[in-house]
Amino acid sequence: MPDAYRLLRPLLFALPAETAHGATLAGLDAAHRLGLLRARPAGGPTRCLGLELANGVGLAAGLDKNADHVDALGALGFGSIEVGTVTPRPQPGSPRPRLFRLPSAEALINRMGFNNKGVDHLVRQLERRRYTGRVGVNIGRNADTPPEQAVADYRTGLERAHGVADWITVNISSPNTTGLRDLQGADRVGRLLGELRETAEGLDGAGRRVPLVVKIAPDLDRDGVAAIAAGVREAGIDGVIATNTTIDRTSVRNLAHGEESGGLSGAPVAPAARQVLAWLAEELDGAADLIAAGGILDGEEAAARIDAGACLVQLYTGLIYRGPGLVREVAEAVAGR
């Protein structure tokens, strides 16, 4: 952990989690404007989703939902950044408090509820970015859109973000939007992905193809993973992110905030995320690229995910507990694997 973050972390942890989140991003923006963030991507170049990336470490969706901080975050040395989750229309998300730290477990619980400024704002922000790394856009449905009409929201997000994204991620795995995870079911996932693949193909052209990715939950059993893999194969989806947050509280239920509703991220999700990644690697056998997320808090864990079949790892909660030095550590650990 760099000395600066070692000093700042106790101050940030003294604030409510969401307040600290906003203060950190504002501070990064200020430091970037002053030219104080100059990290170059460490490690070495890699390839994922058919794209050349400056390194094998990316920022996971959720930290910069509106693409308001891409340039500052990119200056920390990420080879790629995923923004969102964004919905067609702006929405406030869940009532506060909705983000909780569990420090002894190096974990977070969030029930943010896809709070964001809407896809049009995100597109405008990405149109003016200076960050030259790859940017993915994570799309979801509005909370007040009936589940049976979800495909329309995903199609809107895909159509609006297509021109500014290096890839599009379909988020069907957040536990904080009612009915969203039902889209992972065997009877629905193939149809949803197929319709979105058809839409994407209609938007691709002039030598530019935007890969389509799906993000899944760590709470799936082997049959559930197999169903998603079958849908991915059938629809020709380019990649799968394993995984989102978990609803399992087994490892944290006796901790303060351990019973809060929402998605649990950080160290406790690592075993389930590893297992889902391993199952996907077997089921897909190279038919789609795999991106690892969930519980990656050091270079050793990141390297293990690459060895298990991922071509890229993404960080979020690890940054909260380990600081921006984690980016270089992970980039160096996965380089050349």
mmCIF file of C-alpha atoms in Angstrom:
data_model
loop_
_atom_site.group_PDB
_atom_site.id
_atom_site.type_symbol
_atom_site.label_atom_id
_atom_site.label_comp_id
_atom_site.label_asym_id
_atom_site.label_seq_id
_atom_site.Cartn_x
_atom_site.Cartn_y
_atom_site.Cartn_z
ATOM 1 C CA MET A 1 0.000 0.000 0.000
ATOM 2 C CA PRO A 2 1.618 3.321 -1.006
ATOM 3 C CA ASP A 3 2.447 5.590 1.910
ATOM 4 C CA ALA A 4 -0.067 8.238 0.822
ATOM 5 C CA TYR A 5 -2.976 5.817 0.892
ATOM 6 C CA ARG A 6 -1.740 4.282 4.141
ATOM 7 C CA LEU A 7 -2.147 7.728 5.691
ATOM 8 C CA LEU A 8 -5.437 8.576 4.016
ATOM 9 C CA ARG A 9 -7.281 5.315 4.611
ATOM 10 C CA PRO A 10 -8.079 5.871 8.315
ATOM 11 C CA LEU A 11 -9.494 9.291 7.459
ATOM 12 C CA LEU A 12 -11.623 7.880 4.656
ATOM 13 C CA PHE A 13 -12.810 4.979 6.804
ATOM 14 C CA ALA A 14 -13.932 7.466 9.459
ATOM 15 C CA LEU A 15 -16.505 8.755 6.957
ATOM 16 C CA PRO A 16 -19.676 6.959 5.894
ATOM 17 C CA ALA A 17 -18.749 4.619 3.034
ATOM 18 C CA GLU A 18 -20.636 6.434 0.287
ATOM 19 C CA THR A 19 -19.361 9.824 1.464
ATOM 20 C CA ALA A 20 -15.796 8.490 1.363
ATOM 21 C CA HIS A 21 -16.428 7.130 -2.121
ATOM 22 C CA GLY A 22 -17.445 10.554 -3.402
ATOM 23 C CA ALA A 23 -14.587 12.297 -1.596
ATOM 24 C CA THR A 24 -12.045 9.884 -3.055
ATOM 25 C CA LEU A 25 -13.242 10.426 -6.602
ATOM 26 C CA ALA A 26 -13.275 14.198 -6.138
ATOM 27 C CA GLY A 27 -9.739 14.029 -4.762
ATOM 28 C CA LEU A 28 -8.557 11.926 -7.694
ATOM 29 C CA ASP A 29 -10.062 14.414 -10.131
ATOM 30 C CA ALA A 30 -8.293 17.292 -8.386
ATOM 31 C CA ALA A 31 -4.970 15.447 -8.335
ATOM 32 C CA HIS A 32 -5.333 14.642 -12.010
ATOM 33 C CA ARG A 33 -6.042 18.254 -12.924
ATOM 34 C CA LEU A 34 -2.876 19.259 -11.046
ATOM 35 C CA GLY A 35 -0.842 16.666 -12.909
ATOM 36 C CA LEU A 36 -0.145 14.624 -9.794
ATOM 37 C CA LEU A 37 -1.394 11.320 -11.248
ATOM 38 C CA ARG A 38 1.117 10.055 -13.761
ATOM 39 C CA ALA A 39 1.080 6.263 -13.446
ATOM 40 C CA ARG A 40 1.803 4.479 -16.699
ATOM 41 C CA PRO A 41 0.233 1.063 -17.242
ATOM 42 C CA ALA A 42 2.573 -1.484 -15.636
ATOM 43 C CA GLY A 43 3.004 -5.084 -16.661
ATOM 44 C CA GLY A 44 2.675 -5.541 -20.374
ATOM 45 C CA PRO A 45 0.153 -5.607 -23.211
ATOM 46 C CA THR A 46 -2.420 -8.340 -23.496
ATOM 47 C CA ARG A 47 -5.382 -9.262 -25.663
ATOM 48 C CA CYS A 48 -8.978 -9.884 -24.590
ATOM 49 C CA LEU A 49 -12.316 -9.711 -26.419
ATOM 50 C CA GLY A 50 -10.327 -9.284 -29.614
ATOM 51 C CA LEU A 51 -8.930 -6.002 -28.268
ATOM 52 C CA GLU A 52 -5.374 -4.955 -27.546
ATOM 53 C CA LEU A 53 -5.086 -3.785 -23.919
ATOM 54 C CA ALA A 54 -2.183 -1.936 -22.314
ATOM 55 C CA ASN A 55 -2.181 -4.479 -19.467
ATOM 56 C CA GLY A 56 -4.293 -7.209 -17.941
ATOM 57 C CA VAL A 57 -5.854 -5.217 -15.103
ATOM 58 C CA GLY A 58 -9.101 -3.291 -15.453
ATOM 59 C CA LEU A 59 -11.441 -1.328 -13.245
ATOM 60 C CA ALA A 60 -14.730 -3.115 -12.615
ATOM 61 C CA ALA A 61 -18.086 -1.476 -13.171
ATOM 62 C CA GLY A 62 -19.723 0.225 -10.199
ATOM 63 C CA LEU A 63 -16.997 2.579 -9.093
ATOM 64 C CA ASP A 64 -17.602 5.138 -11.855
ATOM 65 C CA LYS A 65 -21.239 4.653 -12.747
ATOM 66 C CA ASN A 66 -21.571 7.784 -14.873
ATOM 67 C CA ALA A 67 -18.137 7.959 -16.551
ATOM 68 C CA ASP A 68 -17.507 11.202 -14.648
ATOM 69 C CA HIS A 69 -13.987 10.206 -13.534
ATOM 70 C CA VAL A 70 -12.529 8.126 -16.377
ATOM 71 C CA ASP A 71 -9.486 10.302 -17.013
ATOM 72 C CA ALA A 72 -8.426 10.416 -13.355
ATOM 73 C CA LEU A 73 -9.027 6.706 -12.802
ATOM 74 C CA GLY A 74 -7.175 5.869 -15.997
ATOM 75 C CA ALA A 75 -4.167 7.754 -14.685
ATOM 76 C CA LEU A 76 -3.833 5.129 -11.921
ATOM 77 C CA GLY A 77 -2.463 2.714 -14.515
ATOM 78 C CA PHE A 78 -5.484 0.657 -15.581
ATOM 79 C CA GLY A 79 -5.329 -0.875 -19.033
ATOM 80 C CA SER A 80 -9.124 -0.738 -19.230
ATOM 81 C CA ILE A 81 -12.072 0.749 -17.366
ATOM 82 C CA GLU A 82 -15.663 -0.439 -17.247
ATOM 83 C CA VAL A 83 -18.210 2.261 -16.419
ATOM 84 C CA GLY A 84 -21.822 1.877 -15.311
ATOM 85 C CA THR A 85 -24.054 0.152 -14.541
ATOM 86 C CA VAL A 86 -26.067 2.668 -16.548
ATOM 87 C CA THR A 87 -29.797 2.567 -17.274
ATOM 88 C CA PRO A 88 -31.743 4.223 -20.101
ATOM 89 C CA ARG A 89 -33.241 6.824 -17.777
ATOM 90 C CA PRO A 90 -31.649 8.474 -14.722
ATOM 91 C CA GLN A 91 -32.659 7.009 -11.382
ATOM 92 C CA PRO A 92 -31.734 7.768 -7.758
ATOM 93 C CA GLY A 93 -31.204 4.189 -6.629
ATOM 94 C CA SER A 94 -31.948 2.871 -3.173
ATOM 95 C CA PRO A 95 -32.359 5.043 -0.056
ATOM 96 C CA ARG A 96 -29.231 5.769 1.972
ATOM 97 C CA PRO A 97 -27.383 4.263 3.725
ATOM 98 C CA ARG A 98 -26.780 1.723 0.975
ATOM 99 C CA LEU A 99 -23.046 1.021 1.133
ATOM 100 C CA PHE A 100 -21.384 -0.661 4.116
ATOM 101 C CA ARG A 101 -17.805 -1.628 4.963
ATOM 102 C CA LEU A 102 -16.881 -4.870 6.725
ATOM 103 C CA PRO A 103 -13.198 -4.134 7.394
ATOM 104 C CA SER A 104 -12.257 -7.322 9.218
ATOM 105 C CA ALA A 105 -13.463 -9.305 6.203
ATOM 106 C CA GLU A 106 -12.067 -6.841 3.642
ATOM 107 C CA ALA A 107 -15.542 -6.662 2.170
ATOM 108 C CA LEU A 108 -18.339 -4.304 1.181
ATOM 109 C CA ILE A 109 -22.086 -4.721 1.015
ATOM 110 C CA ASN A 110 -23.969 -2.475 -1.372
ATOM 111 C CA ARG A 111 -27.569 -2.050 -2.337
ATOM 112 C CA MET A 112 -26.992 1.007 -4.512
ATOM 113 C CA GLY A 113 -29.821 0.076 -6.867
ATOM 114 C CA PHE A 114 -28.251 1.236 -10.147
ATOM 115 C CA ASN A 115 -28.140 4.898 -9.100
ATOM 116 C CA ASN A 116 -26.970 6.789 -12.190
ATOM 117 C CA LYS A 117 -27.547 9.839 -14.382
ATOM 118 C CA GLY A 118 -28.791 7.886 -17.390
ATOM 119 C CA VAL A 119 -27.133 6.636 -20.539
ATOM 120 C CA ASP A 120 -27.215 9.963 -22.398
ATOM 121 C CA HIS A 121 -25.096 11.622 -19.689
ATOM 122 C CA LEU A 122 -22.632 8.724 -19.734
ATOM 123 C CA VAL A 123 -22.275 8.921 -23.511
ATOM 124 C CA ARG A 124 -21.532 12.644 -23.354
ATOM 125 C CA GLN A 125 -18.854 12.042 -20.749
ATOM 126 C CA LEU A 126 -17.186 9.324 -22.793
ATOM 127 C CA GLU A 127 -17.258 11.460 -25.929
ATOM 128 C CA ARG A 128 -15.003 13.992 -24.202
ATOM 129 C CA ARG A 129 -12.637 11.581 -22.430
ATOM 130 C CA ARG A 130 -8.871 11.817 -22.913
ATOM 131 C CA TYR A 131 -8.072 8.424 -21.432
ATOM 132 C CA THR A 132 -6.676 6.303 -24.272
ATOM 133 C CA GLY A 133 -7.208 2.884 -22.708
ATOM 134 C CA ARG A 134 -10.145 0.648 -23.501
ATOM 135 C CA VAL A 135 -13.539 1.481 -21.991
ATOM 136 C CA GLY A 136 -16.446 -0.908 -21.525
ATOM 137 C CA VAL A 137 -19.997 0.189 -20.744
ATOM 138 C CA ASN A 138 -22.070 -1.909 -18.345
ATOM 139 C CA ILE A 139 -25.823 -1.665 -19.063
ATOM 140 C CA GLY A 140 -28.886 -2.568 -17.016
ATOM 141 C CA ARG A 141 -32.620 -1.965 -16.828
ATOM 142 C CA ASN A 142 -34.449 0.729 -14.913
ATOM 143 C CA ALA A 143 -35.993 -0.379 -11.640
ATOM 144 C CA ASP A 144 -39.502 0.623 -12.754
ATOM 145 C CA THR A 145 -39.287 -1.280 -16.049
ATOM 146 C CA PRO A 146 -41.294 -4.503 -15.771
ATOM 147 C CA PRO A 147 -39.017 -7.560 -15.949
ATOM 148 C CA GLU A 148 -40.851 -8.821 -19.035
ATOM 149 C CA GLN A 149 -39.817 -5.626 -20.830
ATOM 150 C CA ALA A 150 -36.175 -5.783 -19.742
ATOM 151 C CA VAL A 151 -34.868 -6.496 -23.221
ATOM 152 C CA ALA A 152 -36.085 -3.082 -24.398
ATOM 153 C CA ASP A 153 -33.988 -1.324 -21.738
ATOM 154 C CA TYR A 154 -30.918 -3.374 -22.596
ATOM 155 C CA ARG A 155 -31.433 -2.653 -26.272
ATOM 156 C CA THR A 156 -31.672 1.083 -25.560
ATOM 157 C CA GLY A 157 -28.454 1.024 -23.545
ATOM 158 C CA LEU A 158 -26.703 -0.949 -26.267
ATOM 159 C CA GLU A 159 -27.852 1.379 -29.033
ATOM 160 C CA ARG A 160 -26.917 4.575 -27.169
ATOM 161 C CA ALA A 161 -23.522 3.405 -25.893
ATOM 162 C CA HIS A 162 -22.391 1.498 -28.969
ATOM 163 C CA GLY A 163 -20.575 4.418 -30.554
ATOM 164 C CA VAL A 164 -18.433 5.255 -27.506
ATOM 165 C CA ALA A 165 -17.725 1.797 -26.053
ATOM 166 C CA ASP A 166 -14.962 -0.686 -26.734
ATOM 167 C CA TRP A 167 -17.289 -3.375 -25.372
ATOM 168 C CA ILE A 168 -20.777 -3.567 -23.872
ATOM 169 C CA THR A 169 -21.505 -5.626 -20.749
ATOM 170 C CA VAL A 170 -25.021 -6.894 -20.097
ATOM 171 C CA ASN A 171 -25.561 -6.916 -16.341
ATOM 172 C CA ILE A 172 -28.076 -9.614 -15.406
ATOM 173 C CA SER A 173 -26.551 -10.398 -12.035
ATOM 174 C CA SER A 174 -27.001 -7.464 -9.655
ATOM 175 C CA PRO A 175 -29.069 -8.526 -6.627
ATOM 176 C CA ASN A 176 -30.371 -4.984 -6.125
ATOM 177 C CA THR A 177 -32.943 -4.727 -8.932
ATOM 178 C CA THR A 178 -36.030 -6.877 -8.416
ATOM 179 C CA GLY A 179 -36.239 -9.730 -10.898
ATOM 180 C CA LEU A 180 -32.940 -8.957 -12.611
ATOM 181 C CA ARG A 181 -31.210 -12.211 -11.706
ATOM 182 C CA ASP A 182 -34.159 -14.158 -13.088
ATOM 183 C CA LEU A 183 -32.769 -13.294 -16.524
ATOM 184 C CA GLN A 184 -29.955 -15.798 -15.828
ATOM 185 C CA GLY A 185 -32.466 -18.670 -15.998
ATOM 186 C CA ALA A 186 -32.097 -21.278 -18.727
ATOM 187 C CA ASP A 187 -35.457 -20.323 -20.252
ATOM 188 C CA ARG A 188 -34.595 -16.621 -20.593
ATOM 189 C CA VAL A 189 -30.863 -16.023 -20.887
ATOM 190 C CA GLY A 190 -30.483 -17.440 -24.387
ATOM 191 C CA ARG A 191 -33.380 -15.402 -25.760
ATOM 192 C CA LEU A 192 -32.123 -12.168 -24.167
ATOM 193 C CA LEU A 193 -28.549 -12.606 -25.375
ATOM 194 C CA GLY A 194 -29.696 -13.631 -28.831
ATOM 195 C CA GLU A 195 -31.831 -10.525 -29.254
ATOM 196 C CA LEU A 196 -29.021 -8.272 -28.062
ATOM 197 C CA ARG A 197 -26.493 -9.971 -30.326
ATOM 198 C CA GLU A 198 -28.825 -9.321 -33.263
ATOM 199 C CA THR A 199 -29.126 -5.660 -32.255
ATOM 200 C CA ALA A 200 -25.358 -5.332 -31.889
ATOM 201 C CA GLU A 201 -24.739 -6.810 -35.318
ATOM 202 C CA GLY A 202 -27.069 -4.226 -36.802
ATOM 203 C CA LEU A 203 -25.015 -1.467 -35.160
ATOM 204 C CA ASP A 204 -21.594 -2.860 -36.055
ATOM 205 C CA GLY A 205 -20.147 -1.766 -39.344
ATOM 206 C CA ALA A 206 -17.492 0.233 -41.187
ATOM 207 C CA GLY A 207 -14.823 -2.047 -39.785
ATOM 208 C CA ARG A 208 -15.890 -1.524 -36.157
ATOM 209 C CA ARG A 209 -17.305 -4.374 -34.114
ATOM 210 C CA VAL A 210 -18.176 -3.855 -30.446
ATOM 211 C CA PRO A 211 -17.857 -7.064 -28.389
ATOM 212 C CA LEU A 212 -20.814 -8.090 -26.252
ATOM 213 C CA VAL A 213 -20.176 -9.425 -22.732
ATOM 214 C CA VAL A 214 -22.473 -10.767 -20.012
ATOM 215 C CA LYS A 215 -21.805 -10.431 -16.258
ATOM 216 C CA ILE A 216 -23.046 -13.255 -14.061
ATOM 217 C CA ALA A 217 -23.510 -13.993 -10.365
ATOM 218 C CA PRO A 218 -21.266 -16.105 -8.115
ATOM 219 C CA ASP A 219 -24.320 -17.795 -6.617
ATOM 220 C CA LEU A 220 -25.062 -20.017 -9.617
ATOM 221 C CA ASP A 221 -24.749 -23.783 -9.376
ATOM 222 C CA ARG A 222 -23.116 -25.912 -12.061
ATOM 223 C CA ASP A 223 -26.382 -26.316 -13.987
ATOM 224 C CA GLY A 224 -26.945 -22.566 -13.915
ATOM 225 C CA VAL A 225 -23.478 -21.905 -15.272
ATOM 226 C CA ALA A 226 -24.019 -24.528 -17.965
ATOM 227 C CA ALA A 227 -27.263 -22.832 -19.018
ATOM 228 C CA ILE A 228 -25.558 -19.469 -19.343
ATOM 229 C CA ALA A 229 -22.659 -21.018 -21.246
ATOM 230 C CA ALA A 230 -25.126 -22.590 -23.657
ATOM 231 C CA GLY A 231 -26.814 -19.229 -24.199
ATOM 232 C CA VAL A 232 -23.447 -17.551 -24.723
ATOM 233 C CA ARG A 233 -22.470 -20.142 -27.340
ATOM 234 C CA GLU A 234 -25.797 -19.994 -29.129
ATOM 235 C CA ALA A 235 -25.890 -16.194 -29.297
ATOM 236 C CA GLY A 236 -22.222 -15.762 -30.177
ATOM 237 C CA ILE A 237 -21.483 -13.610 -27.114
ATOM 238 C CA ASP A 238 -17.850 -12.535 -26.947
ATOM 239 C CA GLY A 239 -17.156 -12.761 -23.233
ATOM 240 C CA VAL A 240 -18.375 -13.476 -19.711
ATOM 241 C CA ILE A 241 -17.458 -11.625 -16.509
ATOM 242 C CA ALA A 242 -17.268 -13.929 -13.499
ATOM 243 C CA THR A 243 -18.499 -12.577 -11.189
ATOM 244 C CA ASN A 244 -20.719 -9.932 -9.671
ATOM 245 C CA THR A 245 -21.480 -9.657 -5.935
ATOM 246 C CA THR A 246 -22.934 -12.473 -3.839
ATOM 247 C CA ILE A 247 -26.067 -12.698 -1.702
ATOM 248 C CA ASP A 248 -24.451 -15.386 0.482
ATOM 249 C CA ARG A 249 -23.734 -14.163 4.013
ATOM 250 C CA THR A 250 -22.222 -17.354 5.470
ATOM 251 C CA SER A 251 -18.792 -15.858 6.102
ATOM 252 C CA VAL A 252 -19.907 -12.460 7.430
ATOM 253 C CA ARG A 253 -23.235 -12.868 9.186
ATOM 254 C CA ASN A 254 -21.678 -12.390 12.637
ATOM 255 C CA LEU A 255 -19.935 -9.146 11.656
ATOM 256 C CA ALA A 256 -21.292 -5.628 11.987
ATOM 257 C CA HIS A 257 -23.414 -4.924 8.885
ATOM 258 C CA GLY A 258 -23.066 -8.572 7.864
ATOM 259 C CA GLU A 259 -26.833 -9.020 7.591
ATOM 260 C CA GLU A 260 -27.447 -5.904 5.497
ATOM 261 C CA SER A 261 -29.305 -6.643 2.282
ATOM 262 C CA GLY A 262 -27.523 -6.200 -1.029
ATOM 263 C CA GLY A 263 -24.501 -7.639 -2.767
ATOM 264 C CA LEU A 264 -21.394 -8.694 -0.856
ATOM 265 C CA SER A 265 -18.040 -8.042 -2.538
ATOM 266 C CA GLY A 266 -14.394 -8.343 -1.569
ATOM 267 C CA ALA A 267 -12.439 -11.229 -0.079
ATOM 268 C CA PRO A 268 -15.452 -13.385 0.933
ATOM 269 C CA VAL A 269 -16.678 -13.706 -2.661
ATOM 270 C CA ALA A 270 -13.350 -15.028 -3.978
ATOM 271 C CA PRO A 271 -14.006 -18.790 -3.543
ATOM 272 C CA ALA A 272 -17.368 -18.681 -5.317
ATOM 273 C CA ALA A 273 -16.030 -16.415 -8.066
ATOM 274 C CA ARG A 274 -13.119 -18.823 -8.619
ATOM 275 C CA GLN A 275 -15.489 -21.779 -8.838
ATOM 276 C CA VAL A 276 -17.815 -20.124 -11.351
ATOM 277 C CA LEU A 277 -14.809 -19.118 -13.452
ATOM 278 C CA ALA A 278 -13.535 -22.702 -13.453
ATOM 279 C CA TRP A 279 -16.939 -24.053 -14.481
ATOM 280 C CA LEU A 280 -17.214 -21.488 -17.256
ATOM 281 C CA ALA A 281 -13.776 -22.376 -18.560
ATOM 282 C CA GLU A 282 -14.857 -26.009 -18.802
ATOM 283 C CA GLU A 283 -18.268 -25.306 -20.300
ATOM 284 C CA LEU A 284 -17.119 -22.756 -22.872
ATOM 285 C CA ASP A 285 -13.765 -24.338 -23.745
ATOM 286 C CA GLY A 286 -12.543 -21.194 -25.473
ATOM 287 C CA ALA A 287 -15.849 -20.281 -27.158
ATOM 288 C CA ALA A 288 -15.858 -16.907 -25.334
ATOM 289 C CA ASP A 289 -13.297 -14.895 -23.427
ATOM 290 C CA LEU A 290 -13.460 -14.856 -19.638
ATOM 291 C CA ILE A 291 -12.949 -11.824 -17.411
ATOM 292 C CA ALA A 292 -12.336 -12.405 -13.703
ATOM 293 C CA ALA A 293 -13.804 -10.159 -11.007
ATOM 294 C CA GLY A 294 -14.732 -10.602 -7.380
ATOM 295 C CA GLY A 295 -12.409 -10.905 -4.412
ATOM 296 C CA ILE A 296 -9.147 -9.999 -6.148
ATOM 297 C CA LEU A 297 -7.120 -8.276 -3.435
ATOM 298 C CA ASP A 298 -3.558 -9.158 -4.398
ATOM 299 C CA GLY A 299 -1.367 -10.175 -7.294
ATOM 300 C CA GLU A 300 -1.358 -13.852 -6.344
ATOM 301 C CA GLU A 301 -5.144 -14.107 -6.590
ATOM 302 C CA ALA A 302 -5.136 -12.218 -9.879
ATOM 303 C CA ALA A 303 -2.507 -14.534 -11.363
ATOM 304 C CA ALA A 304 -4.544 -17.566 -10.276
ATOM 305 C CA ARG A 305 -7.586 -16.246 -12.127
ATOM 306 C CA ILE A 306 -5.556 -15.780 -15.301
ATOM 307 C CA ASP A 307 -4.189 -19.306 -14.942
ATOM 308 C CA ALA A 308 -7.779 -20.537 -14.549
ATOM 309 C CA GLY A 309 -8.692 -19.162 -17.969
ATOM 310 C CA ALA A 310 -9.345 -15.414 -17.669
ATOM 311 C CA CYS A 311 -7.762 -12.982 -20.110
ATOM 312 C CA LEU A 312 -8.388 -9.936 -17.905
ATOM 313 C CA VAL A 313 -8.970 -9.253 -14.206
ATOM 314 C CA GLN A 314 -11.033 -6.389 -12.805
ATOM 315 C CA LEU A 315 -10.708 -4.631 -9.452
ATOM 316 C CA TYR A 316 -13.057 -2.651 -7.234
ATOM 317 C CA THR A 317 -13.330 -3.588 -3.556
ATOM 318 C CA GLY A 318 -9.632 -4.464 -3.442
ATOM 319 C CA LEU A 319 -8.856 -0.832 -4.208
ATOM 320 C CA ILE A 320 -10.815 0.277 -1.143
ATOM 321 C CA TYR A 321 -8.738 -1.905 1.162
ATOM 322 C CA ARG A 322 -5.361 -1.973 -0.569
ATOM 323 C CA GLY A 323 -5.269 1.361 -2.379
ATOM 324 C CA PRO A 324 -4.128 2.306 -5.885
ATOM 325 C CA GLY A 325 -0.832 0.432 -5.492
ATOM 326 C CA LEU A 326 -2.891 -2.711 -6.111
ATOM 327 C CA VAL A 327 -3.157 -1.758 -9.784
ATOM 328 C CA ARG A 328 0.602 -2.082 -10.373
ATOM 329 C CA GLU A 329 0.871 -5.194 -8.196
ATOM 330 C CA VAL A 330 -1.821 -6.981 -10.182
ATOM 331 C CA ALA A 331 -0.588 -5.761 -13.561
ATOM 332 C CA GLU A 332 2.886 -7.107 -12.851
ATOM 333 C CA ALA A 333 1.514 -10.390 -11.479
ATOM 334 C CA VAL A 334 -0.554 -11.181 -14.563
ATOM 335 C CA ALA A 335 1.918 -9.958 -17.180
ATOM 336 C CA GLY A 336 2.943 -12.649 -19.609
ATOM 337 C CA ARG A 337 0.727 -15.386 -18.159
#
